[in-house]
Coordinates of C-alpha atoms and ligand atoms in Angstrom, one line a residue:
M1 CA -14.1 17.8 4.8
L2 CA -12.9 14.6 3.2
F3 CA -14.2 11.2 3.9
L4 CA -13.0 8.4 1.6
I5 CA -14.9 5.3 0.8
F6 CA -13.0 2.1 0.9
T7 CA -14.3 -1.3 0.1
S8 CA -12.9 -4.3 1.8
T9 CA -14.7 -7.6 1.9
L10 CA -11.9 -9.6 3.5
S11 CA -11.0 -9.4 7.1
C12 CA -7.5 -10.0 8.3
Q13 CA -7.4 -13.7 8.8
T14 CA -4.2 -13.6 10.8
E15 CA -6.1 -12.4 13.9
D16 CA -7.0 -16.0 14.4
R17 CA -8.8 -17.9 17.1
N18 CA -5.7 -20.0 17.9
S19 CA -3.4 -17.3 19.1
V20 CA -2.7 -17.1 22.8
I21 CA -0.4 -14.1 22.2
K22 CA -2.1 -11.0 21.0
D23 CA -0.1 -8.5 18.9
Q24 CA 0.6 -5.0 20.2
L25 CA 0.0 -3.6 16.7
Y26 CA -2.0 -5.0 13.8
P27 CA -2.2 -4.2 10.1
L28 CA -5.2 -2.1 8.9
P29 CA -7.7 -4.0 6.7
A30 CA -7.0 -4.4 3.0
G31 CA -7.6 -1.2 1.1
S32 CA -7.4 1.1 4.1
I33 CA -4.3 3.0 3.0
K34 CA -3.6 4.9 -0.2
L35 CA -0.1 6.3 -0.6
D36 CA 0.4 9.2 -2.9
G37 CA 3.8 10.0 -4.4
F38 CA 7.3 8.7 -3.4
F39 CA 6.8 5.0 -2.5
D40 CA 3.6 4.8 -4.5
E41 CA 5.5 5.6 -7.7
Y42 CA 7.9 2.7 -7.0
I43 CA 4.9 0.4 -6.2
Q44 CA 3.0 1.3 -9.4
N45 CA 6.2 1.0 -11.5
S46 CA 6.7 -2.5 -10.1
I47 CA 3.1 -3.6 -10.6
D48 CA 2.9 -2.2 -14.1
H49 CA 6.2 -3.6 -15.3
W50 CA 6.6 -6.7 -13.2
N51 CA 3.6 -8.3 -11.6
M52 CA 1.3 -7.1 -14.5
G53 CA 4.1 -6.8 -17.0
D54 CA 6.0 -9.6 -18.7
L55 CA 5.9 -12.2 -15.9
P56 CA 5.5 -15.6 -17.5
Y57 CA 3.0 -17.1 -15.0
D58 CA 2.1 -19.9 -17.4
Q59 CA 5.7 -21.0 -17.7
F60 CA 6.1 -20.9 -13.9
V61 CA 3.1 -23.3 -13.7
D62 CA 4.6 -25.5 -16.5
F63 CA 7.4 -26.4 -14.1
F64 CA 4.7 -28.2 -12.0
R65 CA 3.1 -29.8 -15.0
H66 CA 6.2 -31.0 -16.9
G67 CA 9.1 -30.8 -14.4
R68 CA 11.8 -28.1 -14.2
P69 CA 15.3 -27.9 -15.8
Q70 CA 17.1 -26.6 -12.8
F71 CA 16.8 -27.0 -9.0
A72 CA 14.4 -24.7 -7.1
L73 CA 12.7 -23.1 -10.1
G74 CA 9.4 -24.2 -8.5
E75 CA 9.8 -21.3 -6.1
M76 CA 9.0 -18.8 -8.8
W77 CA 5.3 -19.2 -9.0
G78 CA 4.6 -18.7 -5.3
K79 CA 6.9 -15.7 -5.1
A80 CA 5.4 -14.0 -8.1
V81 CA 1.9 -14.7 -6.8
R82 CA 2.4 -13.7 -3.2
S83 CA 3.7 -10.2 -4.1
G84 CA 0.8 -9.8 -6.7
C85 CA -1.7 -10.7 -4.0
M86 CA -0.1 -8.4 -1.4
F87 CA -0.2 -5.6 -4.1
Y88 CA -3.9 -6.4 -4.6
R89 CA -4.4 -6.0 -0.9
Y90 CA -3.2 -2.4 -1.4
T91 CA -4.7 -1.5 -4.9
N92 CA -7.9 -3.6 -5.2
D93 CA -7.1 -3.5 -9.0
P94 CA -9.6 -5.8 -10.8
Q95 CA -7.1 -6.6 -13.6
L96 CA -4.5 -7.7 -11.1
K97 CA -7.2 -9.9 -9.5
R98 CA -8.0 -11.5 -12.8
E99 CA -4.4 -12.3 -13.4
M100 CA -4.1 -13.9 -10.0
D101 CA -7.4 -15.8 -10.4
E102 CA -6.2 -17.2 -13.7
T103 CA -2.8 -18.4 -12.6
V104 CA -4.1 -19.9 -9.3
K105 CA -6.7 -21.9 -11.3
D106 CA -3.9 -23.0 -13.7
L107 CA -1.7 -24.1 -10.8
L108 CA -4.5 -26.0 -9.0
S109 CA -4.9 -28.0 -12.2
T110 CA -1.4 -29.5 -11.6
Q111 CA -2.2 -31.0 -8.2
R112 CA -1.1 -34.6 -8.4
E113 CA -3.1 -37.7 -7.4
N114 CA -1.3 -37.9 -4.0
G115 CA -2.2 -34.3 -3.2
S116 CA 1.2 -32.8 -4.0
I117 CA 1.6 -29.6 -6.0
S118 CA 5.2 -30.3 -6.9
C119 CA 7.7 -30.2 -9.8
V120 CA 8.7 -33.7 -8.9
E121 CA 7.0 -36.9 -10.0
I122 CA 5.3 -38.9 -7.2
D123 CA 7.8 -41.8 -7.3
K124 CA 10.8 -39.4 -6.9
Q125 CA 9.4 -37.4 -4.0
P126 CA 10.8 -36.0 -1.7
E127 CA 13.6 -34.5 -3.8
E128 CA 16.2 -32.1 -2.7
S129 CA 14.7 -28.7 -3.6
E130 CA 11.1 -29.8 -3.5
L131 CA 10.2 -28.7 0.1
W132 CA 11.4 -25.2 -0.5
E133 CA 9.4 -25.0 -3.7
R134 CA 6.3 -26.4 -2.0
K135 CA 6.7 -23.9 0.7
Y136 CA 6.3 -21.2 -1.9
V137 CA 3.4 -22.9 -3.5
M138 CA 1.7 -22.8 -0.1
L139 CA 2.6 -19.2 0.6
G140 CA 1.4 -18.1 -2.8
L141 CA -1.9 -19.9 -2.4
Q142 CA -2.2 -18.5 1.2
E143 CA -1.7 -14.9 0.1
Y144 CA -4.3 -15.5 -2.6
Y145 CA -6.7 -17.0 -0.1
E146 CA -6.1 -14.3 2.5
W147 CA -6.1 -11.2 0.3
V148 CA -7.7 -12.0 -3.0
N149 CA -10.3 -14.7 -2.8
P150 CA -11.1 -17.1 0.1
D151 CA -12.0 -19.8 -2.3
P152 CA -12.7 -23.2 -0.5
E153 CA -10.9 -25.0 -3.4
V154 CA -7.7 -23.2 -2.6
L155 CA -8.0 -24.2 1.1
D156 CA -8.7 -27.7 0.0
A157 CA -5.6 -27.7 -2.2
L158 CA -3.5 -26.4 0.6
I159 CA -4.8 -29.1 3.0
K160 CA -4.0 -31.8 0.4
Q161 CA -0.5 -30.4 -0.2
A162 CA 0.2 -30.2 3.6
D163 CA -1.2 -33.7 4.3
N164 CA 1.0 -35.1 1.5
I165 CA 4.1 -33.4 3.0
I166 CA 3.2 -34.9 6.5
S167 CA 2.9 -38.3 4.9
I168 CA 6.5 -38.3 3.6
I169 CA 8.4 -36.0 6.0
G170 CA 9.0 -36.8 9.6
H171 CA 10.7 -39.4 11.8
A172 CA 11.7 -42.8 10.3
P173 CA 10.5 -44.5 8.2
K174 CA 9.7 -41.1 6.7
T175 CA 12.5 -38.7 5.6
E176 CA 13.6 -36.2 8.3
I177 CA 13.2 -32.6 7.2
V178 CA 16.8 -31.8 7.9
D179 CA 17.9 -34.7 5.6
I180 CA 16.3 -33.1 2.6
G181 CA 17.5 -30.0 0.8
W182 CA 20.4 -28.7 -1.4
S183 CA 22.2 -26.3 1.0
A184 CA 25.2 -26.5 1.5
T185 CA 26.1 -29.6 -0.5
N186 CA 25.6 -27.5 -3.6
I187 CA 29.0 -25.8 -2.8
G188 CA 30.7 -29.0 -1.4
H189 CA 30.0 -28.2 2.3
E190 CA 28.4 -30.5 4.9
P191 CA 24.6 -30.5 4.6
C192 CA 22.7 -27.6 6.1
H193 CA 19.2 -27.9 4.5
I194 CA 17.8 -24.9 6.3
E195 CA 15.5 -24.0 3.4
S196 CA 13.3 -27.1 3.9
S197 CA 12.4 -26.1 7.5
T198 CA 11.0 -22.8 6.3
L199 CA 7.8 -24.8 5.8
L200 CA 7.1 -23.7 9.4
E201 CA 5.4 -20.5 8.3
P202 CA 2.8 -21.9 5.8
F203 CA 2.0 -24.8 8.2
M204 CA 1.3 -22.3 11.0
R205 CA -0.9 -20.3 8.8
L206 CA -2.8 -23.4 7.7
Y207 CA -3.1 -24.4 11.4
N208 CA -4.5 -21.0 12.2
W209 CA -7.2 -21.3 9.5
T210 CA -8.2 -24.9 10.1
G211 CA -7.4 -25.6 13.8
E212 CA -6.2 -29.0 12.7
K213 CA -3.7 -30.2 15.3
R214 CA -1.7 -32.2 12.8
Y215 CA -0.4 -29.0 11.3
L216 CA 0.7 -27.6 14.7
D217 CA 2.3 -31.0 15.4
F218 CA 4.3 -30.8 12.2
A219 CA 5.4 -27.3 13.1
T220 CA 6.5 -28.6 16.5
Y221 CA 8.4 -31.3 14.7
I222 CA 10.2 -28.7 12.5
V223 CA 11.1 -26.6 15.6
E224 CA 12.4 -29.6 17.5
S225 CA 14.5 -30.6 14.5
G226 CA 16.5 -27.4 15.0
G227 CA 16.2 -25.9 11.5
T228 CA 19.4 -27.4 10.0
K229 CA 21.2 -30.8 9.8
H230 CA 24.1 -30.0 12.2
H231 CA 23.2 -26.8 14.0
N232 CA 20.1 -25.9 16.1
V233 CA 19.5 -22.4 14.9
F234 CA 16.7 -21.8 17.5
L235 CA 19.0 -22.7 20.4
N236 CA 21.8 -20.8 18.8
A237 CA 19.6 -17.7 18.7
L238 CA 18.6 -18.2 22.3
N239 CA 22.3 -18.6 23.3
N240 CA 23.2 -15.3 21.7
V241 CA 25.4 -16.8 19.0
D242 CA 26.4 -14.3 16.3
P243 CA 24.3 -14.7 13.2
W244 CA 27.4 -15.4 11.0
E245 CA 28.2 -18.4 13.2
M246 CA 24.7 -19.7 13.7
A247 CA 24.7 -22.4 11.0
G248 CA 28.3 -23.5 10.7
N249 CA 29.7 -22.6 7.3
Y250 CA 26.4 -21.9 5.7
P251 CA 24.4 -19.2 7.6
K252 CA 22.2 -18.3 4.7
A253 CA 20.6 -15.0 5.8
Y254 CA 17.4 -15.1 3.7
E255 CA 16.4 -18.7 4.6
M256 CA 17.3 -18.2 8.3
M257 CA 15.0 -15.2 8.6
S258 CA 12.3 -16.9 6.6
L259 CA 12.4 -19.7 9.2
F260 CA 12.2 -17.2 12.1
E261 CA 9.2 -15.6 10.4
G262 CA 7.5 -19.0 10.9
L263 CA 8.7 -19.0 14.5
V264 CA 6.8 -15.7 15.2
E265 CA 3.6 -17.5 14.1
Y266 CA 4.5 -20.5 16.2
Y267 CA 5.1 -18.3 19.3
R268 CA 1.7 -16.6 18.8
V269 CA 0.0 -19.9 19.1
T270 CA 2.2 -21.7 21.7
G271 CA 2.9 -18.6 23.9
D272 CA 6.1 -20.2 25.2
P273 CA 8.3 -17.1 26.2
Q274 CA 11.5 -18.8 25.1
Y275 CA 10.5 -18.4 21.4
K276 CA 10.0 -14.7 21.9
E277 CA 13.4 -14.5 23.6
M278 CA 15.0 -16.3 20.6
L279 CA 13.3 -13.8 18.2
L280 CA 14.3 -10.7 20.2
I281 CA 17.9 -11.8 20.6
L282 CA 18.1 -12.6 16.9
F283 CA 16.7 -9.2 16.0
Q284 CA 19.2 -7.5 18.3
N285 CA 22.1 -9.4 16.8
I286 CA 21.1 -8.9 13.2
S287 CA 20.4 -5.2 13.7
T288 CA 23.6 -4.5 15.4
S289 CA 26.1 -6.8 13.7
E290 CA 24.7 -7.3 10.2
I291 CA 22.6 -4.4 9.0
T292 CA 24.5 -1.8 7.0
I293 CA 23.9 1.8 6.4
I294 CA 21.3 1.1 3.7
G295 CA 19.4 -1.4 5.8
N296 CA 20.4 -4.8 4.3
G297 CA 23.0 -7.3 5.3
G298 CA 25.2 -10.4 4.5
S299 CA 28.5 -10.5 2.6
D300 CA 31.0 -12.9 1.1
Q301 CA 34.0 -11.7 3.0
P302 CA 35.7 -12.3 5.3
Y303 CA 33.8 -15.3 6.7
H304 CA 31.8 -17.1 3.9
P305 CA 33.6 -16.6 0.6
N306 CA 31.8 -19.5 -1.0
V307 CA 28.2 -18.5 -0.2
A308 CA 28.0 -15.8 -2.9
G309 CA 27.4 -12.9 -0.5
E310 CA 24.2 -14.5 0.7
A311 CA 25.4 -15.5 4.2
W312 CA 25.6 -13.4 7.3
G313 CA 29.1 -11.9 7.5
N314 CA 29.3 -9.6 10.5
T315 CA 28.4 -7.2 7.8
A316 CA 27.5 -4.1 9.8
L317 CA 31.1 -4.0 11.0
E318 CA 32.7 -5.3 7.7
Q319 CA 30.7 -3.0 5.3
T320 CA 33.7 -1.0 4.2
N321 CA 35.9 -4.0 3.8
P322 CA 37.4 -3.7 0.3
D323 CA 37.6 -7.5 -0.1
I324 CA 33.8 -7.8 -0.3
T325 CA 32.7 -8.5 -3.8
R326 CA 29.1 -9.5 -3.2
M327 CA 26.8 -8.4 -0.3
M328 CA 23.3 -7.5 0.7
E329 CA 21.2 -9.9 -1.5
T330 CA 17.8 -8.3 -2.2
C331 CA 16.1 -11.5 -0.8
V332 CA 17.9 -10.9 2.5
G333 CA 16.7 -7.2 2.7
V334 CA 13.1 -8.1 1.9
T335 CA 13.0 -11.0 4.3
W336 CA 14.5 -8.7 7.0
L337 CA 11.8 -6.1 6.3
K338 CA 9.1 -8.9 6.6
L339 CA 10.6 -10.3 9.8
C340 CA 10.8 -6.7 11.2
S341 CA 7.1 -6.2 10.4
Q342 CA 6.3 -9.4 12.3
L343 CA 8.3 -8.3 15.3
L344 CA 6.9 -4.8 15.2
R345 CA 3.4 -6.3 15.3
L346 CA 4.4 -8.5 18.2
T347 CA 6.2 -6.0 20.4
G348 CA 5.1 -2.5 19.2
D349 CA 8.8 -1.4 19.5
P350 CA 9.4 1.7 17.3
I351 CA 13.1 0.9 16.9
I352 CA 12.0 -2.0 14.7
A353 CA 10.2 0.5 12.5
D354 CA 13.4 2.5 12.2
Y355 CA 15.0 -0.5 10.5
I356 CA 12.1 -0.9 8.1
E357 CA 12.4 2.8 7.2
K358 CA 16.2 2.4 6.7
Y359 CA 15.8 -0.5 4.3
A360 CA 12.8 0.9 2.5
Y361 CA 14.3 4.3 1.6
N362 CA 17.7 3.0 0.7
G363 CA 18.5 -0.7 0.1
L364 CA 15.1 -1.7 -1.3
I365 CA 14.3 1.1 -3.8
G366 CA 18.0 1.4 -4.5
A367 CA 18.0 -2.2 -5.8
M368 CA 15.1 -1.7 -8.2
K369 CA 15.6 -1.2 -11.9
P370 CA 14.4 2.3 -13.0
T371 CA 12.3 0.5 -15.6
G372 CA 10.4 -1.4 -12.8
D373 CA 11.0 -4.8 -14.3
G374 CA 13.2 -6.3 -11.6
F375 CA 15.7 -5.9 -8.8
S376 CA 19.4 -6.2 -8.4
Y377 CA 20.6 -9.5 -6.9
V378 CA 23.4 -8.2 -4.7
N379 CA 24.1 -4.6 -3.9
L380 CA 27.3 -2.8 -3.2
L381 CA 27.9 0.4 -1.3
N382 CA 31.1 1.3 -3.2
G383 CA 31.8 0.1 -6.7
T384 CA 29.2 -1.2 -9.2
K385 CA 26.0 -0.7 -7.2
V386 CA 23.8 -3.3 -8.8
N387 CA 24.5 -6.9 -10.0
D388 CA 22.0 -9.1 -11.7
H389 CA 24.1 -12.2 -11.7
G390 CA 22.9 -15.1 -9.5
W391 CA 20.5 -18.0 -9.3
G392 CA 17.7 -17.6 -11.9
W393 CA 16.4 -18.5 -15.3
E394 CA 15.9 -17.0 -18.7
F395 CA 12.3 -16.9 -20.0
D396 CA 12.2 -15.8 -23.6
S397 CA 13.8 -12.3 -23.1
L398 CA 13.1 -12.0 -19.4
H399 CA 15.8 -12.7 -16.8
V400 CA 14.1 -13.9 -13.6
T401 CA 16.0 -14.4 -10.3
C402 CA 15.0 -15.0 -6.7
C403 CA 15.7 -11.4 -6.0
N404 CA 13.7 -9.7 -8.7
L405 CA 10.8 -11.9 -7.5
N406 CA 11.3 -10.9 -3.9
G407 CA 11.8 -7.2 -4.4
P408 CA 8.2 -6.4 -5.2
M409 CA 7.1 -8.2 -1.9
G410 CA 9.3 -5.6 -0.1
L411 CA 7.4 -2.8 -1.8
A412 CA 4.1 -4.4 -1.1
Y413 CA 4.9 -4.4 2.6
I414 CA 5.4 -0.6 2.7
P415 CA 1.6 0.3 2.8
Y416 CA 1.1 -2.8 5.1
V417 CA 3.4 -1.3 7.8
A418 CA 3.2 2.5 7.1
V419 CA 0.2 2.9 9.5
M420 CA -1.1 0.3 11.8
N421 CA -3.8 0.1 14.4
S422 CA -3.9 -1.0 18.1
N423 CA -6.5 -1.4 20.8
S424 CA -5.7 2.1 22.0
G425 CA -5.7 3.8 18.5
P426 CA -3.7 4.2 15.3
V427 CA 0.1 4.1 15.0
I428 CA 2.0 6.1 12.3
N429 CA 5.2 4.3 11.3
L430 CA 6.2 5.8 8.0
Y431 CA 5.5 9.4 6.8
N432 CA 4.7 9.0 3.1
K433 CA 2.0 11.3 1.8
G434 CA -1.4 9.5 1.7
N435 CA -4.8 8.8 3.1
V436 CA -5.5 6.3 5.8
Q437 CA -8.8 5.0 7.1
F438 CA -8.9 3.4 10.5
D439 CA -11.4 2.3 13.2
T440 CA -11.3 4.1 16.5
P441 CA -11.3 2.1 19.7
R442 CA -15.1 2.8 19.8
K443 CA -15.3 1.3 16.3
R444 CA -16.1 4.6 14.5
T445 CA -14.4 5.3 11.2
G446 CA -11.7 7.9 11.2
T447 CA -9.4 9.2 8.4
I448 CA -5.9 10.6 8.6
V449 CA -4.7 12.5 5.7
I450 CA -0.9 12.8 5.6
D451 CA 0.3 15.7 3.6
T452 CA 4.1 16.0 3.1
D453 CA 6.8 15.9 0.5
Y454 CA 8.9 13.7 2.9
P455 CA 11.7 12.7 2.5
V456 CA 12.4 15.8 0.4
S457 CA 11.7 17.8 3.5
G458 CA 10.9 16.7 7.1
D459 CA 7.7 18.7 7.4
I460 CA 4.6 16.6 7.8
R461 CA 1.1 17.7 8.4
L462 CA -1.6 15.2 9.4
N463 CA -5.3 16.1 9.3
L464 CA -7.7 14.0 11.4
Y465 CA -11.2 13.5 10.2
L466 CA -13.7 12.0 12.7
K467 CA -17.4 11.7 12.7
K468 CA -17.5 12.5 16.4
A469 CA -15.0 13.6 19.1
E470 CA -13.5 10.7 20.9
K471 CA -10.7 10.0 23.4
F472 CA -8.0 7.7 22.1
N473 CA -4.3 7.4 21.5
I474 CA -2.4 8.2 18.4
R475 CA 1.3 7.1 18.2
F476 CA 3.7 9.0 16.0
R477 CA 7.1 7.4 15.4
V478 CA 9.9 9.7 16.2
P479 CA 12.9 8.3 14.3
G480 CA 16.0 7.5 16.3
W481 CA 18.0 9.8 14.0
S482 CA 15.7 12.9 14.6
E483 CA 17.5 14.6 17.4
K484 CA 15.4 17.7 17.4
T485 CA 11.8 17.1 16.5
E486 CA 8.9 19.5 16.7
L487 CA 5.5 18.0 17.3
K488 CA 2.3 19.9 17.7
V489 CA -1.4 19.2 18.0
N490 CA -3.1 22.3 16.6
D491 CA -0.9 24.9 18.4
E492 CA 0.0 22.8 21.4
K493 CA 3.6 21.5 21.6
I494 CA 4.2 17.9 22.5
V495 CA 7.4 16.3 23.7
A496 CA 9.0 14.0 21.0
T497 CA 11.9 11.8 22.1
P498 CA 14.0 10.2 19.3
G499 CA 13.6 6.4 19.0
T500 CA 10.2 6.3 20.6
Y501 CA 6.6 6.7 19.7
A502 CA 5.2 10.1 20.8
E503 CA 1.9 9.0 22.3
I504 CA -0.9 11.5 22.3
N505 CA -3.8 10.4 24.3
R506 CA -6.5 13.0 24.2
K507 CA -10.1 13.7 23.2
W508 CA -9.6 14.2 19.5
E509 CA -11.9 16.6 17.7
P510 CA -12.9 16.4 14.0
G511 CA -10.5 18.6 12.1
D512 CA -7.6 18.4 14.5
V513 CA -4.2 19.0 12.9
I514 CA -1.0 17.4 13.9
T515 CA 2.3 18.9 12.6
L516 CA 5.6 17.2 12.8
S517 CA 9.0 18.6 11.8
L518 CA 11.8 16.1 11.8
D519 CA 15.4 16.9 12.2
M520 CA 16.7 16.8 8.6
R521 CA 20.2 18.2 9.2
C522 CA 22.7 16.1 7.2
R523 CA 24.6 13.8 9.5
V524 CA 28.1 12.5 9.0
I525 CA 28.6 8.9 10.0
N526 CA 31.9 7.3 10.7
A527 CA 32.5 3.8 9.3
P528 CA 32.5 1.0 11.8
S529 CA 35.7 -0.9 12.4
G530 CA 35.8 -4.3 10.8
S531 CA 38.6 -6.8 10.3
N532 CA 40.3 -5.4 7.2
R533 CA 41.6 -1.8 7.5
A534 CA 44.3 -0.7 5.1
G535 CA 44.7 2.7 6.8
D536 CA 41.7 4.2 5.0
N537 CA 39.0 5.9 7.0
F538 CA 35.5 6.3 5.6
Q539 CA 32.6 8.5 6.3
A540 CA 29.1 8.7 4.9
V541 CA 26.4 11.4 4.8
V542 CA 22.8 10.8 5.7
Y543 CA 19.8 13.1 5.2
G544 CA 16.9 12.1 7.4
P545 CA 16.3 8.4 6.5
V546 CA 18.1 8.8 3.2
V547 CA 21.7 7.7 2.6
L548 CA 23.5 10.0 0.2
A549 CA 26.2 8.8 -2.3
R550 CA 28.5 10.1 -5.0
D551 CA 27.6 9.0 -8.5
E552 CA 30.1 8.5 -11.3
N553 CA 27.3 9.6 -13.7
I554 CA 27.6 13.0 -12.2
E555 CA 31.3 13.4 -11.1
S556 CA 34.1 11.4 -12.7
N557 CA 36.2 11.9 -9.5
Y558 CA 33.4 10.3 -7.5
N559 CA 35.9 8.1 -5.6
D560 CA 38.5 10.7 -4.6
S561 CA 39.4 11.2 -0.9
V562 CA 37.7 14.2 0.6
F563 CA 37.6 16.0 3.9
L564 CA 34.0 16.6 4.9
Q565 CA 33.5 19.9 6.7
A566 CA 31.5 18.5 9.6
E567 CA 30.8 20.1 12.9
S568 CA 29.6 18.0 15.8
G569 CA 28.5 15.2 13.5
Y570 CA 26.5 17.5 11.2
I571 CA 27.4 19.1 7.8
R572 CA 25.9 22.1 6.1
A573 CA 24.9 20.5 2.8
I574 CA 22.9 22.6 0.4
Q575 CA 19.8 21.0 -1.0
E576 CA 19.5 21.5 -4.7
E577 CA 17.1 21.0 -7.5
P578 CA 18.1 17.5 -8.9
L579 CA 19.9 17.4 -12.2
S580 CA 17.3 15.0 -13.6
E581 CA 13.8 13.9 -12.7
K582 CA 15.2 10.4 -12.1
I583 CA 16.9 11.7 -9.0
N584 CA 15.0 12.0 -5.8
L585 CA 17.3 14.2 -3.8
Q586 CA 20.5 16.2 -4.5
F587 CA 22.9 18.1 -2.3
S588 CA 26.1 20.1 -2.6
V589 CA 28.3 19.0 0.3
P590 CA 31.2 21.1 1.5
V591 CA 34.6 19.5 1.6
D592 CA 38.2 20.7 2.0
D593 CA 39.6 23.9 0.4
G594 CA 36.2 25.5 0.0
K595 CA 35.1 23.0 -2.6
Y596 CA 31.8 21.2 -2.9
I597 CA 30.9 17.7 -4.0
T598 CA 27.6 16.6 -5.4
M599 CA 25.7 13.8 -3.5
I600 CA 22.4 12.3 -4.4
D601 CA 20.2 9.7 -2.6
Y602 CA 21.8 6.2 -2.9
A603 CA 18.5 4.9 -4.3
S604 CA 18.7 7.2 -7.4
V605 CA 22.2 6.3 -8.4
D606 CA 21.8 4.4 -11.7
N607 CA 24.6 1.9 -12.4
W608 CA 22.4 -0.4 -14.5
N609 CA 24.3 -1.4 -17.7
N610 CA 26.4 1.8 -17.9
G611 CA 29.7 0.8 -16.4
K612 CA 29.4 3.5 -13.8
H613 CA 30.1 3.3 -10.0
V614 CA 28.8 4.5 -6.7
C615 CA 30.7 5.8 -3.7
T616 CA 28.7 5.7 -0.5
W617 CA 31.5 5.4 2.1
L618 CA 33.7 8.4 1.2
P619 CA 37.4 7.8 1.7
Q620 CA 38.7 10.5 4.0
K621 CA 41.7 12.7 3.5
P622 CA 43.8 12.9 6.6
Y623 CA 43.1 16.1 8.6
K624 CA 45.4 18.9 7.5
I625 CA 46.4 21.7 9.9
K626 CA 46.2 25.0 8.0
Ligands
ZN701 ZN1 17.8 -13.6 -4.0

């Protein structure tokens, strides 16, 4: 029998005394979960080659010490540190802690005499991209304080930073928060400035830790200001406005969701049901009209050609539009995953976890460099899959963008959401192989060992280790796509309905075994109808949570029209040993005239610097009567 020892000295500080709304699900304490294989390989690759690799933390801090040569570069420090701290929450690696300790100390040494940690000299504050940068300073320090080291000096620095912001931002004679920012004047549009209002999240976190009313008052001021200069995005969410129309001609997807992450925290404290309604309507609208087959969203065409593919674009419906040149910024996907994790905690709705799974297995790891040192900026479904070009800076030989700073945070959220706890017992959201330690409702320690090669197969075995038999509930997510699921406790069959949690409430015995067999038949998905159809029809093939694609590295005719031999929405694809160890999954897929095409998981298609292309939506040959 296996009992694992975990050490965790920090408790989850987000379970705070100020919340009137209690979450349905909550994260397990730091260090409670250890994944093994699949996602863990991506996580370790990112930690080794990015967070503990070549990242120039000292040069990020220098922007605060000496100023910065380009707008918004002050975001880099906070983004790098927050993913490092979230990874530390998972790994407990002392070397990673040392690196975080060192750079936090370095940053604190740049705090100016008015309390600001800013790239801008005091007499020029507030400056256009300063609030966005300061938000990331606060989030980086907060992740450090919460998961690495609750050092009073860090809290003190956060308080000084926040108090300085309050002293300069607000109603006249101060500067209104929606009057400061760079969006969308940077592309010649009327001001939007949504990025500055994303200070909502760090101010709520600081309020939760200090109980100081002035931080809650500032959060209320942000919410009452509406989020942008000309459009109240909170009321627009409540009024069911489509995401791509929520902020005029600049509905930046990443910043908008970052703002609503803060609104989740604000709702927990205020308890006003209209904020929950805003959040749920926004989730519904993004999930149905923006999120593509690989779980990310936003596009340049047809609605916002000047916003570089970073705005909402009715993208779920437009995803096969051949006019799109840039779509699905990695910052957008990661922030969507984070917003989903907040809403999953709040509601306990398993459909939200389906969206996390969809992005994690496809868009997120599909954007990562095989070398681990970065992520694609925008991501295509058909064409050149990855594209590094976008806002960023060159450090010696390292190209750093917003997206390759955010990508690791997406990876760090996988263990955070994979298994959660609740007052009635643990909740399994993702089925990666691993070990999980949890407290039962009677506060006894239990361990779940998840044994599986998922997503290579859909067979999952969970062994439960308890010190003593106890009655409680375990919830197992049955993905919406798993039409026929077999679930058993020992030899007893349990009903498993797709798109729900199968709840098993029983007296669990030490050594109980749960087996789950998910429906991994390959599904054929028809492309949704958008605004631009030149007579082509497209279909895609999906295996469990994994989107398959054709890869020019494997077949030069990767883009040819085919006729998929589907029956009732399924296709008898043959799973094969992958051609190389860099490929996770490979299939032979039957098409017309008795031929087969090779498809691999979208994530494994490598278009980095080789001029090759991907084809995810397969152009369809018209049906031929034989
Ligand atoms: Zn980005």
